């Protein structure tokens, strides 16, 4: 297992290019299963999650080639409908093949994902959605088995205990594209990744209205075709480098990013004392010349503050001036990074779904362990700030969502290396 070794403290300066969005690319790859035709998808990030989705598509006998960030996917006559446990257990986003398989083959068998370090991740809303469209669904031997004689449009309320669901919205929207008649999804997710998926589906010939709002209308069509598409920039990768720039009191320009997807983060960083300028299209400059002020943050569905940046902003608040409270409203148990940040000298305690952070003057390097993708990024930010050497183990989590983080941080002036063990 690889480790990252970071010698701090660092001050990040310069430019960093942002890759395509992982969470937009994965459902778009699944959506190609809705037609027989060839799709070409550009700006796809080279990440282990993308390779897992490629393996799933190939396990259905779909032809896939991937080079220079361009995916060519040709489902022509594929027959497989089983997403195996070995894939789903490493990547929960595998669930987004459910809707396309059901719509296209009228049969889907998808392994249930099982436990997750960031808390319970039920799929009841996915099941509610496909049942409303006329599928039978049952769980047998660890697999969700869904069948239909033909999907029919329906009105479906998809709100859950924690608000809207991104991938349940994606699954129902994809399934509904080939259903007979009209589907209305109420309390739909409005994340930019859902809008990107809808745009891809529209290019495939789907009739969709209201993406970007909580009410999405889909008029089913008989057939879809392959399409060409460029994936949106990864707002979470961009946000991670913006937070790292602030934590190290640096001056970083993130390039190929989309500021309109990052309003809540920009607002919070400015509130904490950072200077943010939208230099030119896609280029956002972030500067922090002194220690930032403590701020309170609550995660919420888009356009609220993203849960996928909660761990990173907590690492930033670990050395801010004052006390901040970070409340997690999407995954109330997503706090595994607290213990590891505290090993580096942070002073964070947990009260229910809120973390209380007493900003420390500095952190100190330590041996720490990554527990999930975004927690790994938070430890990286902590390590850049900390005095001395930090070793982060289990960085296979990081490789699921950040391409070449060590290369990008080195270019920004960090002393960082990967040790292969
Ligand atoms: N939920 C339910 N029932 C369901 C589905 C979800 O109660 O059937 C709950 C979840 O437990 C959670 C809330 O609804 O409390 C929102 O979860 P959501 O379904 O939106 O999460 P997801 O679609 O499974 C995507 C991202 C996650 C990101 C969340 C929230 C992808 C591939 N994954 O997951 O990304 O945290 O939305 O924004 O798009 C990551 O990239 O690190 C990551 C975990």
XYZ file of C-alpha atoms and ligand atoms in Angstrom:
465
model
C 0.000 0.000 0.000
C 1.351 3.425 -0.963
C 2.061 6.202 1.520
C 2.405 9.956 1.121
C 5.237 11.661 2.952
C 4.875 15.411 3.398
C 7.394 17.738 4.979
C 5.721 20.891 6.343
C 5.059 23.658 6.716
C 4.572 24.675 3.097
C 3.274 27.814 1.409
C 1.455 26.894 -1.804
C 1.893 29.267 -4.736
C 1.296 29.011 -8.474
C -1.278 27.377 -10.715
C -3.001 24.017 -10.633
C -5.175 22.460 -13.352
C -8.379 20.785 -12.293
C -9.498 17.489 -13.833
C -12.976 16.462 -14.954
C -15.520 15.641 -12.273
C -15.466 12.065 -10.955
C -19.041 12.291 -9.707
C -20.280 13.562 -13.071
C -18.251 11.062 -15.128
C -19.437 7.929 -13.282
C -23.221 8.275 -13.887
C -22.560 9.491 -17.450
C -20.566 6.310 -18.101
C -23.515 4.291 -16.734
C -25.932 6.273 -18.932
C -24.207 5.013 -22.089
C -25.901 1.658 -21.318
C -29.211 3.235 -22.371
C -28.336 2.932 -26.064
C -26.489 0.626 -28.464
C -24.588 3.456 -30.108
C -21.070 4.693 -29.498
C -20.530 7.550 -27.025
C -17.378 9.629 -26.733
C -16.821 11.283 -23.362
C -14.023 13.808 -22.884
C -12.341 15.294 -19.786
C -12.704 12.027 -17.875
C -10.314 11.909 -14.890
C -7.758 9.086 -14.574
C -8.944 7.784 -11.229
C -9.354 4.331 -9.768
C -13.160 4.826 -9.522
C -13.302 5.468 -13.284
C -11.325 2.255 -13.864
C -13.762 0.364 -11.627
C -16.686 1.644 -13.734
C -14.817 0.611 -16.901
C -14.457 -2.910 -15.451
C -18.192 -3.023 -14.696
C -19.086 -1.956 -18.252
C -16.661 -4.515 -19.685
C -18.184 -7.205 -17.461
C -21.441 -6.574 -19.407
C -19.522 -7.088 -22.698
C -19.507 -3.391 -23.493
C -16.506 -2.218 -25.544
C -14.580 0.532 -23.761
C -11.348 2.306 -24.651
C -9.760 5.063 -22.568
C -6.821 7.264 -23.472
C -5.829 10.892 -22.802
C -8.968 11.476 -20.765
C -11.223 10.379 -23.647
C -13.545 7.422 -23.177
C -15.112 5.638 -26.124
C -17.937 3.384 -25.066
C -19.798 1.074 -27.450
C -22.536 -0.936 -25.740
C -23.725 -2.509 -29.028
C -25.790 -5.600 -28.154
C -24.466 -6.032 -24.597
C -26.248 -8.658 -22.527
C -24.797 -8.588 -18.991
C -26.946 -7.135 -16.213
C -25.088 -8.120 -13.015
C -22.889 -5.622 -11.155
C -20.735 -7.905 -9.033
C -19.932 -7.456 -5.336
C -16.202 -7.232 -6.087
C -16.821 -3.936 -7.916
C -19.682 -2.485 -5.866
C -17.868 -3.110 -2.567
C -14.996 -0.867 -3.700
C -17.216 1.823 -5.225
C -20.778 2.559 -4.097
C -21.401 4.689 -7.198
C -21.723 1.347 -9.064
C -25.400 1.542 -8.040
C -25.965 3.989 -10.902
C -26.017 1.151 -13.456
C -29.369 0.101 -11.925
C -31.567 2.607 -13.788
C -29.973 2.171 -17.248
C -29.951 -1.668 -17.082
C -33.556 -1.791 -15.995
C -34.675 0.638 -18.704
C -32.720 -1.041 -21.486
C -32.691 -4.771 -20.588
C -35.687 -4.807 -18.193
C -33.476 -6.666 -15.728
C -30.766 -5.542 -13.308
C -28.901 -7.369 -10.584
C -26.727 -5.071 -8.510
C -24.792 -6.080 -5.427
C -25.818 -4.197 -2.281
C -22.900 -2.016 -1.269
C -22.748 -2.956 2.444
C -21.073 -0.914 5.186
C -19.433 2.437 4.579
C -16.958 4.380 6.677
C -18.829 7.678 6.210
C -22.001 6.245 7.769
C -25.106 4.320 6.668
C -25.787 4.739 2.962
C -29.199 3.233 2.289
C -30.644 2.783 -1.215
C -34.325 2.952 -0.252
C -34.912 5.999 -2.479
C -33.431 4.224 -5.527
C -35.779 1.286 -4.870
C -38.777 3.563 -4.270
C -38.070 5.304 -7.581
C -37.774 2.205 -9.754
C -40.829 0.593 -8.119
C -42.866 3.721 -8.883
C -41.787 3.299 -12.525
C -43.213 -0.229 -12.512
C -40.308 -2.502 -11.574
C -40.384 -5.379 -9.090
C -37.439 -5.300 -6.724
C -36.225 -7.808 -4.147
C -33.014 -8.511 -2.252
C -31.548 -12.004 -2.536
C -28.097 -13.283 -1.554
C -26.760 -9.758 -1.132
C -28.021 -8.545 -4.508
C -30.825 -6.173 -5.433
C -32.724 -7.856 -8.266
C -35.017 -5.624 -10.279
C -37.220 -6.691 -13.188
C -39.931 -5.095 -15.260
C -42.175 -5.911 -18.212
C -41.716 -2.295 -19.295
C -41.313 0.922 -17.295
C -44.158 3.473 -17.129
C -43.813 7.160 -16.297
C -44.959 8.233 -12.822
C -44.889 11.073 -10.318
C -42.240 10.302 -7.705
C -41.336 12.209 -4.546
C -37.632 11.469 -3.953
C -36.919 13.454 -0.767
C -35.314 11.470 2.051
C -34.464 12.050 5.710
C -31.400 14.091 4.680
C -32.897 15.911 1.710
C -32.461 14.995 -1.932
C -30.306 12.086 -3.140
C -27.845 12.629 -5.979
C -27.563 9.084 -7.305
C -31.230 8.172 -6.653
C -32.158 11.193 -8.812
C -29.630 10.006 -11.431
C -31.016 6.453 -11.447
C -34.675 7.461 -11.706
C -33.951 10.115 -14.341
C -32.007 7.592 -16.463
C -34.654 4.868 -16.087
C -37.431 7.323 -16.964
C -35.839 8.327 -20.283
C -37.057 5.043 -21.839
C -40.274 4.649 -19.791
C -43.668 4.956 -21.442
C -45.120 8.414 -20.759
C -44.160 11.226 -18.462
C -42.208 11.057 -15.200
C -42.037 13.869 -12.666
C -39.332 13.664 -10.010
C -40.143 15.903 -7.048
C -37.453 16.892 -4.546
C -34.847 15.995 -7.155
C -31.171 16.737 -6.497
C -29.850 19.882 -8.215
C -26.112 19.167 -7.965
C -24.094 20.272 -11.052
C -23.321 16.575 -11.672
C -27.058 15.890 -12.130
C -27.319 18.795 -14.578
C -24.311 17.427 -16.503
C -25.914 13.976 -16.633
C -29.199 15.491 -17.869
C -27.296 17.368 -20.598
C -25.644 14.127 -21.716
C -29.008 12.316 -21.745
C -30.563 15.138 -23.803
C -27.693 14.749 -26.308
C -28.591 11.026 -26.438
C -32.131 12.010 -27.478
C -33.863 12.097 -24.060
C -36.614 14.627 -23.354
C -35.836 16.243 -20.018
C -36.960 19.559 -18.528
C -36.312 21.224 -15.177
C -32.831 19.865 -14.448
C -31.249 22.498 -12.102
C -34.572 22.600 -10.194
C -36.151 20.300 -7.628
C -38.799 19.181 -10.144
C -37.467 17.284 -13.143
C -39.823 16.212 -15.928
C -38.906 13.397 -18.286
C -41.002 12.411 -21.305
C -40.067 8.846 -22.175
C -38.812 8.090 -25.714
C -38.608 4.762 -27.569
C -34.882 4.813 -28.236
C -31.705 6.733 -27.402
C -28.480 6.986 -29.392
C -24.805 7.456 -28.472
C -23.538 11.013 -27.917
C -20.401 13.121 -27.465
C -19.894 15.045 -24.258
C -17.271 16.882 -22.204
C -17.489 16.337 -18.452
C -17.665 19.419 -16.164
C -14.679 20.331 -13.941
C -14.424 18.651 -10.552
C -15.711 21.222 -8.037
C -14.504 19.119 -5.102
C -10.956 18.780 -6.437
C -10.909 22.545 -7.154
C -12.314 23.282 -3.697
C -9.681 21.078 -2.048
C -6.815 23.066 -3.637
C -8.556 26.362 -2.752
C -8.799 25.288 0.892
C -5.166 24.083 0.855
C -4.096 27.490 -0.506
C -5.857 29.216 2.416
C -4.487 26.797 5.025
C -0.902 27.417 3.888
C -1.441 31.209 3.562
C -0.590 30.814 -0.076
C -1.510 32.289 -3.440
C -2.929 29.699 -5.830
C -4.864 29.935 -9.068
C -7.039 26.923 -9.849
C -7.487 26.603 -13.602
C -10.171 24.838 -15.627
C -12.582 25.231 -12.684
C -16.180 26.464 -12.637
C -16.798 29.174 -10.028
C -20.573 29.040 -10.432
C -20.496 25.526 -8.931
C -18.618 26.761 -5.865
C -20.628 29.672 -4.451
C -20.922 28.293 -0.918
C -17.187 27.569 -0.604
C -16.179 30.947 -2.029
C -18.552 32.685 0.408
C -17.122 30.800 3.410
C -13.486 31.393 2.460
C -14.111 35.132 1.997
C -15.895 35.215 5.373
C -12.790 33.621 6.906
C -10.565 36.341 5.423
C -9.323 34.951 2.079
C -9.206 37.064 -1.078
C -10.789 35.359 -4.092
C -10.800 36.708 -7.625
C -12.279 35.224 -10.755
C -9.285 36.006 -12.988
C -10.613 34.834 -16.321
C -12.961 32.103 -17.490
C -12.204 28.999 -15.453
C -9.379 30.567 -13.412
C -9.951 31.350 -9.735
C -7.185 32.970 -7.667
C -7.205 32.345 -3.915
C -4.947 34.290 -1.536
C -4.589 34.282 2.228
C -1.821 36.423 3.640
C -2.497 35.771 7.323
C -4.117 33.259 9.652
C -7.810 32.961 8.750
C -10.707 33.606 11.163
C -12.825 30.761 12.509
C -16.168 30.367 10.722
C -19.148 28.046 11.170
C -20.110 25.691 8.351
C -23.133 23.435 7.813
C -23.161 20.924 4.975
C -26.308 20.781 2.853
C -27.388 19.603 -0.599
C -26.382 21.935 -3.489
C -26.186 24.949 -3.519
C -25.325 24.515 0.188
C -21.846 23.690 1.413
C -20.860 20.231 0.057
C -20.299 17.347 2.467
C -17.401 16.339 0.186
C -15.491 19.448 1.375
C -16.377 19.131 5.072
C -13.191 17.284 6.102
C -10.979 19.709 4.155
C -12.549 22.860 5.672
C -12.174 21.236 9.091
C -8.432 20.844 8.460
C -8.373 24.556 7.555
C -10.289 25.537 10.710
C -7.837 23.479 12.829
C -5.384 26.384 12.637
C -7.821 29.302 12.262
C -8.161 32.034 14.886
C -11.024 31.204 17.256
C -13.622 28.469 17.624
C -15.599 27.098 14.697
C -18.499 24.699 14.537
C -18.876 22.403 11.550
C -22.217 20.617 11.292
C -22.704 17.633 8.976
C -26.283 17.393 7.679
C -25.760 14.842 4.888
C -23.727 12.090 6.550
C -23.967 12.739 10.329
C -21.236 10.143 10.995
C -18.686 11.424 8.478
C -16.081 12.390 11.080
C -13.350 9.716 10.952
C -10.777 12.412 10.167
C -11.189 14.081 13.583
C -9.100 11.510 15.469
C -6.307 11.696 12.879
C -6.275 15.533 12.770
C -6.118 15.527 16.589
C -3.037 13.266 16.369
C -1.433 16.175 14.498
C -2.265 18.589 17.331
C -5.712 19.811 16.236
C -8.239 20.400 19.031
C -11.523 19.039 17.748
C -14.351 17.493 19.750
C -17.570 15.986 18.502
C -21.056 16.833 19.796
C -23.611 14.788 17.850
C -23.495 15.929 14.236
C -21.313 18.979 15.030
C -17.551 19.212 15.383
C -16.231 21.966 17.615
C -12.802 23.146 16.561
C -10.582 25.258 18.750
C -8.080 26.733 16.293
C -4.478 25.840 17.224
C -1.489 28.066 16.361
C 0.137 25.212 14.440
C 0.002 21.443 13.903
C 2.828 18.924 14.118
C 3.643 16.165 11.651
C 2.621 12.625 12.610
C 1.925 9.177 11.187
C -1.755 9.142 10.227
C -4.118 6.868 8.365
C -6.621 7.807 5.652
C -10.111 6.406 6.309
C -11.933 7.599 3.177
C -11.449 9.713 0.097
C -12.159 13.203 1.470
C -10.635 12.431 4.881
C -7.366 11.655 3.028
C -7.456 15.101 1.415
C -8.032 16.711 4.830
C -4.987 14.905 6.230
C -2.972 16.161 3.249
C -4.007 19.744 4.084
C -3.140 19.197 7.758
C 0.262 17.823 6.742
C 1.035 20.862 4.565
C 0.411 23.130 7.559
C 2.129 20.945 10.187
C 5.717 21.358 11.272
C 7.847 18.320 10.428
C 7.133 15.103 8.580
C 3.697 13.542 8.169
C 3.204 10.060 6.750
C -0.277 9.322 5.415
C -0.962 5.635 4.901
C -3.804 3.910 2.989
C -3.796 6.549 0.258
C -5.585 4.213 -2.125
C -8.608 6.140 -0.796
C -7.087 9.365 -2.165
C -6.433 7.767 -5.569
C -10.188 7.180 -5.943
C -10.813 10.913 -6.328
C -7.596 12.910 -6.854
C -5.326 12.342 -9.836
C -1.637 12.860 -9.075
C -2.137 14.955 -5.967
C 1.555 14.641 -5.126
C 2.534 15.975 -8.587
C 0.082 18.891 -8.386
C 1.128 19.843 -4.829
C 4.854 19.563 -5.708
C 4.300 22.029 -8.545
C 2.748 24.399 -6.008
C 5.882 24.160 -3.850
C 5.075 21.389 -1.371
C 7.683 18.846 -0.297
C 5.746 15.680 -0.939
C 6.544 12.211 -2.194
C 4.795 8.901 -2.669
C 6.441 5.815 -1.270
C 5.418 2.553 -2.864
C 5.423 -0.334 -0.434
N -30.010 8.534 1.212
C -31.082 7.851 1.678
N -31.640 6.898 0.863
C -31.166 6.637 -0.378
C -30.063 7.365 -0.857
C -29.502 8.317 -0.018
O -31.548 8.063 2.805
O -31.722 5.775 -1.062
C -29.391 9.557 2.078
C -27.908 9.315 2.317
O -27.700 8.378 3.359
C -27.431 10.699 2.668
C -28.272 11.565 1.748
O -29.401 10.778 1.392
O -27.741 11.000 3.994
C -27.588 12.042 0.499
O -26.929 10.962 -0.141
P -26.868 10.858 -1.719
O -27.766 9.769 -2.172
O -27.069 12.204 -2.313
O -25.367 10.377 -1.945
P -24.870 9.563 -3.218
O -25.666 9.964 -4.365
O -24.773 8.130 -2.876
C -23.146 11.322 -4.062
C -21.640 11.415 -4.229
C -20.975 11.458 -2.858
C -21.515 12.679 -2.109
C -23.051 12.611 -2.011
C -23.679 13.839 -1.378
C -21.263 10.251 -6.298
C -20.639 9.127 -7.003
N -21.182 10.257 -4.973
O -23.385 10.115 -3.355
O -19.586 11.632 -3.108
O -20.969 12.743 -0.813
O -23.616 12.476 -3.341
O -23.365 14.969 -2.106
O -21.802 11.149 -6.919
C -17.295 11.515 -2.659
O -17.081 11.875 -3.830
O -16.389 11.498 -1.772
C -18.648 11.100 -2.270
C -18.897 10.343 -1.204
